[in-house]
Tab-separated table of C-alpha atoms in Angstrom:
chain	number	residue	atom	x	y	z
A	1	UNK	CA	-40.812	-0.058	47.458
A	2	UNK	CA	-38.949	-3.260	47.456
A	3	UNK	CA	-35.821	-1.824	46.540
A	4	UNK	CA	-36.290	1.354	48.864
A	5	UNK	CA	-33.869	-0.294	51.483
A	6	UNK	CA	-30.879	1.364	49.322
A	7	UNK	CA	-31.965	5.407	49.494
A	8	UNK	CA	-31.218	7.217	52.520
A	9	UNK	CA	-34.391	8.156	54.781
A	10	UNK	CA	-36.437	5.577	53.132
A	11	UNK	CA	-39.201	6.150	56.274
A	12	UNK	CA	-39.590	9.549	54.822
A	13	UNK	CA	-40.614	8.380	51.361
A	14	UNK	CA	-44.587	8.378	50.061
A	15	UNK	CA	-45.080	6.301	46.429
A	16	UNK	CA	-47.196	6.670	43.691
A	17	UNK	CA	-47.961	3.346	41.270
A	18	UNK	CA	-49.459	3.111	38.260
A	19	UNK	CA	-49.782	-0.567	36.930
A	20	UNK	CA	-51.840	-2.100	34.525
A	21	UNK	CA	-53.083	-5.357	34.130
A	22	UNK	CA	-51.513	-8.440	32.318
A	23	UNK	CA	-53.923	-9.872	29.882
A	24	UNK	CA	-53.521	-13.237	28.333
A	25	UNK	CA	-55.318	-14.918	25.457
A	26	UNK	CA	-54.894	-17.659	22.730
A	27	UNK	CA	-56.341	-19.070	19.769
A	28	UNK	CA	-55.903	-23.532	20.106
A	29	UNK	CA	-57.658	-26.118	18.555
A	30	UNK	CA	-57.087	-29.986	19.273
A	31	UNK	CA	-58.801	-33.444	19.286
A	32	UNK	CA	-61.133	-34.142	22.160
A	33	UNK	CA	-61.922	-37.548	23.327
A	34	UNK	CA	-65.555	-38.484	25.129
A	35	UNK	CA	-66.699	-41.502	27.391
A	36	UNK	CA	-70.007	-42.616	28.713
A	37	UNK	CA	-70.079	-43.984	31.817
A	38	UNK	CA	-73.739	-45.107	31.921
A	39	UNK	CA	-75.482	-41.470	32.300
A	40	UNK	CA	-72.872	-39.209	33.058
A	41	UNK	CA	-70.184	-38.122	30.103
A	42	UNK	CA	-66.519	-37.324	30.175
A	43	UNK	CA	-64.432	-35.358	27.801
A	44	UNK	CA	-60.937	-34.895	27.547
A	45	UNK	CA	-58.984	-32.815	25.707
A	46	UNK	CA	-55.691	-31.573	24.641
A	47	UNK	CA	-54.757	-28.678	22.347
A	48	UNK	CA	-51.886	-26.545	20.194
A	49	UNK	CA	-52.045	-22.912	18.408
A	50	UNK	CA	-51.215	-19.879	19.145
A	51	UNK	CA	-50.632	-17.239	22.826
A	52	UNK	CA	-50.814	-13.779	23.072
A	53	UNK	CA	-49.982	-11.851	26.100
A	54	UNK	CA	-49.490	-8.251	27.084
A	55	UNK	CA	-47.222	-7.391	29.908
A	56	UNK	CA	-48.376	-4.657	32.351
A	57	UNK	CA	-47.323	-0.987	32.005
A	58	UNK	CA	-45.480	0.336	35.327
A	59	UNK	CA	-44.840	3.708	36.846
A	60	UNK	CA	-43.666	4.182	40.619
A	61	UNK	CA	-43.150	7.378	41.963
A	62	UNK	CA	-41.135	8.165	45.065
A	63	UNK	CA	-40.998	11.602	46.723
A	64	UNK	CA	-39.097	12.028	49.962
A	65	UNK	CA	-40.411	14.469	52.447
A	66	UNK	CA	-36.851	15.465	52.873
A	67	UNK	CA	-36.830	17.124	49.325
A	68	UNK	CA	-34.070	14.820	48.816
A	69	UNK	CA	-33.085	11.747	46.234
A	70	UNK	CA	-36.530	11.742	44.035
A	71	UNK	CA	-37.396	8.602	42.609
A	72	UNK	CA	-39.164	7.341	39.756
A	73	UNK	CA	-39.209	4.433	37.636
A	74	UNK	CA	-40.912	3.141	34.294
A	75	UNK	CA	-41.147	0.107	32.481
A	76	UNK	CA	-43.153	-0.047	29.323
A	77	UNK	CA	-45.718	-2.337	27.975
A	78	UNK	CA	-45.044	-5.622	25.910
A	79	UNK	CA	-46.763	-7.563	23.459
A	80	UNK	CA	-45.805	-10.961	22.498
A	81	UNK	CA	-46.985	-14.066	21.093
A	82	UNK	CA	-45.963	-17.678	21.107
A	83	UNK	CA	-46.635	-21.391	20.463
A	84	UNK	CA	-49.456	-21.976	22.879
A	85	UNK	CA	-50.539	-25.596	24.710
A	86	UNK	CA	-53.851	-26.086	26.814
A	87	UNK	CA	-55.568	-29.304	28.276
A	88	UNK	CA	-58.684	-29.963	29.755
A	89	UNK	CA	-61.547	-32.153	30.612
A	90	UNK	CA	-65.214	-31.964	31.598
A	91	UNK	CA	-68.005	-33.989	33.273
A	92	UNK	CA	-71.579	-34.014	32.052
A	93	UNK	CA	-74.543	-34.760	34.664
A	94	UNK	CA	-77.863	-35.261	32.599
A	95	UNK	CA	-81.055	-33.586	34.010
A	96	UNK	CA	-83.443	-33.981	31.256
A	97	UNK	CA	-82.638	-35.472	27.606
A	98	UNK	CA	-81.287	-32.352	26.304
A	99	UNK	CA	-80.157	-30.585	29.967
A	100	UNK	CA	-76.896	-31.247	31.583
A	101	UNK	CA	-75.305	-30.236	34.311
A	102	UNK	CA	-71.635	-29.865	33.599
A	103	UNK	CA	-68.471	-28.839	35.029
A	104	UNK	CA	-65.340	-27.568	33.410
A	105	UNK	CA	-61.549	-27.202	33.419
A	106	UNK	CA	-58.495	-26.236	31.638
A	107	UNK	CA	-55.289	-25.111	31.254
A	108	UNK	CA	-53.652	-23.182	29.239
A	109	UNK	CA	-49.718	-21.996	28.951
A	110	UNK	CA	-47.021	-20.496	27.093
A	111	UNK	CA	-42.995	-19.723	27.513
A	112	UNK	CA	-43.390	-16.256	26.046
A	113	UNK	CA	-40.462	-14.156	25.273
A	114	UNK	CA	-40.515	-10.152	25.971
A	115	UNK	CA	-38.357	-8.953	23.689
A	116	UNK	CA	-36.689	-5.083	23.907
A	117	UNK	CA	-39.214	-3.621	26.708
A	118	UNK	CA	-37.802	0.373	27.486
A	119	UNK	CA	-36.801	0.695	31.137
A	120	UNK	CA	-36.130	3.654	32.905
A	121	UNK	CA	-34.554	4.486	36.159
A	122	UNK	CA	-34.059	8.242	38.018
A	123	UNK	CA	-32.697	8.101	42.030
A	124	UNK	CA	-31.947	11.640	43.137
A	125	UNK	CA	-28.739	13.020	40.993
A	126	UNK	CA	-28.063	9.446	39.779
A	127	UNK	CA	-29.403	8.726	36.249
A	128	UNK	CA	-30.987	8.729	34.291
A	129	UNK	CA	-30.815	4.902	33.730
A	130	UNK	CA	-32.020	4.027	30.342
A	131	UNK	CA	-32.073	-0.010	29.334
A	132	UNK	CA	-34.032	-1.871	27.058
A	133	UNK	CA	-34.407	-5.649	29.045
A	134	UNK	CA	-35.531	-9.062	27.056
A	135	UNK	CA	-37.058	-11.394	29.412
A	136	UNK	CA	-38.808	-15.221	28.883
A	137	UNK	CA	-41.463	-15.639	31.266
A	138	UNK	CA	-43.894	-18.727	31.379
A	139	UNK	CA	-47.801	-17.350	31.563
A	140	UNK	CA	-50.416	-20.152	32.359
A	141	UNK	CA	-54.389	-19.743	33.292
A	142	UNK	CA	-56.805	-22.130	35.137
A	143	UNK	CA	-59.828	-21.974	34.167
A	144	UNK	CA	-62.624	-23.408	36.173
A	145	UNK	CA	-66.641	-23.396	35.763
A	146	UNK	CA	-69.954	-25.310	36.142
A	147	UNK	CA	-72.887	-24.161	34.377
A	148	UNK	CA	-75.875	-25.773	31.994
A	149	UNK	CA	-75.392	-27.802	28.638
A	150	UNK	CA	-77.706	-27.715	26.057
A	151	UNK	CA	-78.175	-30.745	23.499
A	152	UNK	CA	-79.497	-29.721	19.880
C-alpha cells in the first residue's frame, strides 16, 4: 500500500497480505556478577554466543476494481545467524529464607545479515521483476519480568 501512490486509480484498489512473524532467538553464556545490599540482591550480567533470526514471509495482493494494472508482490523467508551480545541485571526482594521476590531485565542484539532473499514484483503488463536482495539489519529484544525465586 505504501507504494500504491505510483499506479493509476489507486482509490480503486482492495489488498490482500499475508505476513508472517519475525522470530528471534540465541544461545549466550557470560559471567554474572552479584551484590548484597543488606537484604535485597543485585545481579548483573553481560553475555556473548550465538543469534538466530528468521525474517517474515510476505505476500501483498492488489486487485483494482477497474480490471486494470494487477498487483502482487513476494518476498521470501530468511534465516540467518550471527555473533550475538545480551546484558542484563536483576533485583532480589527476600520474603522468606528461600522466597524472593525478583524482577528481571535484558537485552539482547545482533547485526544480522540476510543474505540472497528471492523478491518478486508484477504491476499490470510490467514485470515480472525478479531480484534476489542482501540486506544487514540490527534485531534486538527487551525482555522484562517479575516473578518468584526459589533458593535450594
Amino acid at each position: 500500500e505504501q507504494y500504491s501512490i505510483l499506479l493509476p486509480n489507486r482509490d480503486t484498489y482492495t489488498w490482500q497480505k499475508d505476513v508472517s512473524q519475525w522470530k528471534f532467538g540465541s544461545v549466550l553464556a557470560g559471567p554474572a556478577v552479584y551484590l548484597r545490599l543488606g537484604a535485597i540482591i543485585l545481579e548483573g550480567h553481560v553475555q556473548v554466543g550465538v543469534a538466530l533470526a528468521q525474517s517474515p514471509r510476505l505476500s501483498v495482493v492488489g486487485t483494482s476494481s477497474t480490471g486494470r494494472f494487477p498487483v502482487e508482490a513476494r518476498v521470501a523467508q530468511a534465516t540467518t545467524k550471527a555473533l550475538g551480545l545480551g546484558a542484563g541485571g536483576s533485583i532480589r526482594v527476600p520474603i522468606s529464607e528461600r522466597l524472593h521476590f525478583q524482577i528481571t531485565g535484558d537485552w539482547i542484539g545482533s547485526n544480522m545479515y540476510f543474505k540472497d532473499v528471492p523478491t518478486y514484483a508484477l504491476v499490470g503488463d510490467f514485470g515480472p521483476v525478479e531480484s534476489v536482495q542482501s540486506r544487514r539489519r540490527y534485531i534486538a529484544v527487551l525482555n522484562a519480568g517479575a516473578g518468584l525465586a526459589f533458593n535450594f
